[in-house]
Amino acid sequence: MLGFDGCFALSCYWVLCFRFALFKKMELILRGTFELFVLFA
């Protein structure tokens, strides 16, 4: 069983990973949209 500090660190780690994954996904979507726009412009 983890202590309170361990649980807190783990939750912070998961939030950071989730935000990073979300950011990368948004970046890929924006880049793809931009490339499509350039192709059809």
PDB file of N, CA and C in Angstrom:
ATOM      1  N   MET A   1       0.840  -1.198   0.000  1.00  0.00           N
ATOM      2  CA  MET A   1       0.000   0.000   0.000  1.00  0.00           C
ATOM      3  C   MET A   1       0.882   1.258   0.000  1.00  0.00           C
ATOM      4  N   LEU A   2       0.610   2.152  -0.928  1.00  0.00           N
ATOM      5  CA  LEU A   2       1.384   3.387  -1.005  1.00  0.00           C
ATOM      6  C   LEU A   2       0.947   4.373   0.058  1.00  0.00           C
ATOM      7  N   GLY A   3       1.884   5.211   0.477  1.00  0.00           N
ATOM      8  CA  GLY A   3       1.537   6.295   1.386  1.00  0.00           C
ATOM      9  C   GLY A   3       0.840   7.397   0.612  1.00  0.00           C
ATOM     10  N   PHE A   4       0.441   8.446   1.332  1.00  0.00           N
ATOM     11  CA  PHE A   4      -0.249   9.560   0.686  1.00  0.00           C
ATOM     12  C   PHE A   4       0.641  10.227  -0.356  1.00  0.00           C
ATOM     13  N   ASP A   5       1.925  10.406  -0.023  1.00  0.00           N
ATOM     14  CA  ASP A   5       2.867  11.032  -0.956  1.00  0.00           C
ATOM     15  C   ASP A   5       3.001  10.207  -2.231  1.00  0.00           C
ATOM     16  N   GLY A   6       3.043   8.889  -2.075  1.00  0.00           N
ATOM     17  CA  GLY A   6       3.162   8.007  -3.228  1.00  0.00           C
ATOM     18  C   GLY A   6       1.950   8.126  -4.146  1.00  0.00           C
ATOM     19  N   CYS A   7       0.751   8.125  -3.546  1.00  0.00           N
ATOM     20  CA  CYS A   7      -0.478   8.254  -4.328  1.00  0.00           C
ATOM     21  C   CYS A   7      -0.526   9.600  -5.033  1.00  0.00           C
ATOM     22  N   PHE A   8      -0.127  10.645  -4.333  1.00  0.00           N
ATOM     23  CA  PHE A   8      -0.135  11.992  -4.907  1.00  0.00           C
ATOM     24  C   PHE A   8       0.816  12.073  -6.096  1.00  0.00           C
ATOM     25  N   ALA A   9       2.028  11.522  -5.932  1.00  0.00           N
ATOM     26  CA  ALA A   9       3.017  11.535  -7.009  1.00  0.00           C
ATOM     27  C   ALA A   9       2.507  10.741  -8.208  1.00  0.00           C
ATOM     28  N   LEU A  10       1.878   9.597  -7.935  1.00  0.00           N
ATOM     29  CA  LEU A  10       1.364   8.745  -8.998  1.00  0.00           C
ATOM     30  C   LEU A  10       0.256   9.449  -9.774  1.00  0.00           C
ATOM     31  N   SER A  11      -0.648  10.115  -9.068  1.00  0.00           N
ATOM     32  CA  SER A  11      -1.733  10.821  -9.745  1.00  0.00           C
ATOM     33  C   SER A  11      -1.195  11.991 -10.565  1.00  0.00           C
ATOM     34  N   CYS A  12      -0.204  12.697 -10.039  1.00  0.00           N
ATOM     35  CA  CYS A  12       0.418  13.795 -10.791  1.00  0.00           C
ATOM     36  C   CYS A  12       1.066  13.258 -12.056  1.00  0.00           C
ATOM     37  N   TYR A  13       1.730  12.108 -11.927  1.00  0.00           N
ATOM     38  CA  TYR A  13       2.391  11.478 -13.067  1.00  0.00           C
ATOM     39  C   TYR A  13       1.372  11.121 -14.143  1.00  0.00           C
ATOM     40  N   TRP A  14       0.236  10.556 -13.742  1.00  0.00           N
ATOM     41  CA  TRP A  14      -0.787  10.169 -14.712  1.00  0.00           C
ATOM     42  C   TRP A  14      -1.398  11.382 -15.389  1.00  0.00           C
ATOM     43  N   VAL A  15      -1.621  12.452 -14.627  1.00  0.00           N
ATOM     44  CA  VAL A  15      -2.179  13.678 -15.202  1.00  0.00           C
ATOM     45  C   VAL A  15      -1.220  14.258 -16.235  1.00  0.00           C
ATOM     46  N   LEU A  16       0.072  14.270 -15.915  1.00  0.00           N
ATOM     47  CA  LEU A  16       1.075  14.775 -16.854  1.00  0.00           C
ATOM     48  C   LEU A  16       1.113  13.936 -18.127  1.00  0.00           C
ATOM     49  N   CYS A  17       1.081  12.605 -17.969  1.00  0.00           N
ATOM     50  CA  CYS A  17       1.099  11.718 -19.134  1.00  0.00           C
ATOM     51  C   CYS A  17      -0.134  11.943 -19.993  1.00  0.00           C
ATOM     52  N   PHE A  18      -1.296  12.099 -19.337  1.00  0.00           N
ATOM     53  CA  PHE A  18      -2.546  12.303 -20.061  1.00  0.00           C
ATOM     54  C   PHE A  18      -2.511  13.617 -20.824  1.00  0.00           C
ATOM     55  N   ARG A  19      -2.032  14.661 -20.175  1.00  0.00           N
ATOM     56  CA  ARG A  19      -1.937  15.968 -20.834  1.00  0.00           C
ATOM     57  C   ARG A  19      -0.972  15.922 -22.008  1.00  0.00           C
ATOM     58  N   PHE A  20       0.146  15.224 -21.828  1.00  0.00           N
ATOM     59  CA  PHE A  20       1.142  15.122 -22.886  1.00  0.00           C
ATOM     60  C   PHE A  20       0.562  14.382 -24.092  1.00  0.00           C
ATOM     61  N   ALA A  21      -0.145  13.267 -23.830  1.00  0.00           N
ATOM     62  CA  ALA A  21      -0.753  12.492 -24.915  1.00  0.00           C
ATOM     63  C   ALA A  21      -1.804  13.330 -25.638  1.00  0.00           C
ATOM     64  N   LEU A  22      -2.610  14.067 -24.867  1.00  0.00           N
ATOM     65  CA  LEU A  22      -3.646  14.917 -25.448  1.00  0.00           C
ATOM     66  C   LEU A  22      -3.016  16.004 -26.303  1.00  0.00           C
ATOM     67  N   PHE A  23      -1.930  16.588 -25.800  1.00  0.00           N
ATOM     68  CA  PHE A  23      -1.236  17.647 -26.530  1.00  0.00           C
ATOM     69  C   PHE A  23      -0.670  17.118 -27.843  1.00  0.00           C
ATOM     70  N   LYS A  24      -0.045  15.925 -27.788  1.00  0.00           N
ATOM     71  CA  LYS A  24       0.528  15.338 -28.998  1.00  0.00           C
ATOM     72  C   LYS A  24      -0.566  15.021 -30.015  1.00  0.00           C
ATOM     73  N   LYS A  25      -1.712  14.533 -29.531  1.00  0.00           N
ATOM     74  CA  LYS A  25      -2.815  14.215 -30.430  1.00  0.00           C
ATOM     75  C   LYS A  25      -3.356  15.479 -31.088  1.00  0.00           C
ATOM     76  N   MET A  26      -3.496  16.537 -30.304  1.00  0.00           N
ATOM     77  CA  MET A  26      -3.963  17.809 -30.855  1.00  0.00           C
ATOM     78  C   MET A  26      -2.973  18.332 -31.882  1.00  0.00           C
ATOM     79  N   GLU A  27      -1.682  18.187 -31.588  1.00  0.00           N
ATOM     80  CA  GLU A  27      -0.638  18.653 -32.497  1.00  0.00           C
ATOM     81  C   GLU A  27      -0.713  17.899 -33.828  1.00  0.00           C
ATOM     82  N   LEU A  28      -0.911  16.582 -33.752  1.00  0.00           N
ATOM     83  CA  LEU A  28      -1.021  15.774 -34.967  1.00  0.00           C
ATOM     84  C   LEU A  28      -2.247  16.169 -35.780  1.00  0.00           C
ATOM     85  N   ILE A  29      -3.381  16.387 -35.093  1.00  0.00           N
ATOM     86  CA  ILE A  29      -4.613  16.783 -35.781  1.00  0.00           C
ATOM     87  C   ILE A  29      -4.432  18.133 -36.458  1.00  0.00           C
ATOM     88  N   LEU A  30      -3.845  19.085 -35.742  1.00  0.00           N
ATOM     89  CA  LEU A  30      -3.629  20.415 -36.311  1.00  0.00           C
ATOM     90  C   LEU A  30      -2.679  20.352 -37.495  1.00  0.00           C
ATOM     91  N   ARG A  31      -1.627  19.561 -37.363  1.00  0.00           N
ATOM     92  CA  ARG A  31      -0.656  19.435 -38.447  1.00  0.00           C
ATOM     93  C   ARG A  31      -1.301  18.788 -39.670  1.00  0.00           C
ATOM     94  N   GLY A  32      -2.101  17.746 -39.451  1.00  0.00           N
ATOM     95  CA  GLY A  32      -2.793  17.081 -40.551  1.00  0.00           C
ATOM     96  C   GLY A  32      -3.760  18.025 -41.253  1.00  0.00           C
ATOM     97  N   THR A  33      -4.506  18.808 -40.456  1.00  0.00           N
ATOM     98  CA  THR A  33      -5.451  19.768 -41.024  1.00  0.00           C
ATOM     99  C   THR A  33      -4.707  20.823 -41.829  1.00  0.00           C
ATOM    100  N   PHE A  34      -3.588  21.288 -41.303  1.00  0.00           N
ATOM    101  CA  PHE A  34      -2.788  22.306 -41.987  1.00  0.00           C
ATOM    102  C   PHE A  34      -2.249  21.764 -43.316  1.00  0.00           C
ATOM    103  N   GLU A  35      -1.771  20.501 -43.293  1.00  0.00           N
ATOM    104  CA  GLU A  35      -1.245  19.897 -44.517  1.00  0.00           C
ATOM    105  C   GLU A  35      -2.339  19.731 -45.560  1.00  0.00           C
ATOM    106  N   LEU A  36      -3.542  19.341 -45.116  1.00  0.00           N
ATOM    107  CA  LEU A  36      -4.667  19.228 -46.050  1.00  0.00           C
ATOM    108  C   LEU A  36      -4.991  20.589 -46.650  1.00  0.00           C
ATOM    109  N   PHE A  37      -4.985  21.605 -45.810  1.00  0.00           N
ATOM    110  CA  PHE A  37      -5.276  22.968 -46.265  1.00  0.00           C
ATOM    111  C   PHE A  37      -4.253  23.418 -47.308  1.00  0.00           C
ATOM    112  N   VAL A  38      -2.975  23.104 -47.048  1.00  0.00           N
ATOM    113  CA  VAL A  38      -1.913  23.474 -47.990  1.00  0.00           C
ATOM    114  C   VAL A  38      -2.073  22.705 -49.304  1.00  0.00           C
ATOM    115  N   LEU A  39      -2.434  21.423 -49.203  1.00  0.00           N
ATOM    116  CA  LEU A  39      -2.598  20.608 -50.404  1.00  0.00           C
ATOM    117  C   LEU A  39      -3.709  21.133 -51.303  1.00  0.00           C
ATOM    118  N   PHE A  40      -4.825  21.528 -50.692  1.00  0.00           N
ATOM    119  CA  PHE A  40      -5.991  21.929 -51.476  1.00  0.00           C
ATOM    120  C   PHE A  40      -6.065  23.419 -51.733  1.00  0.00           C
ATOM    121  N   ALA A  41      -5.106  24.175 -51.201  1.00  0.00           N
ATOM    122  CA  ALA A  41      -5.148  25.624 -51.392  1.00  0.00           C
ATOM    123  C   ALA A  41      -4.672  25.990 -52.802  1.00  0.00           C
TER     124      ALA A  41
END
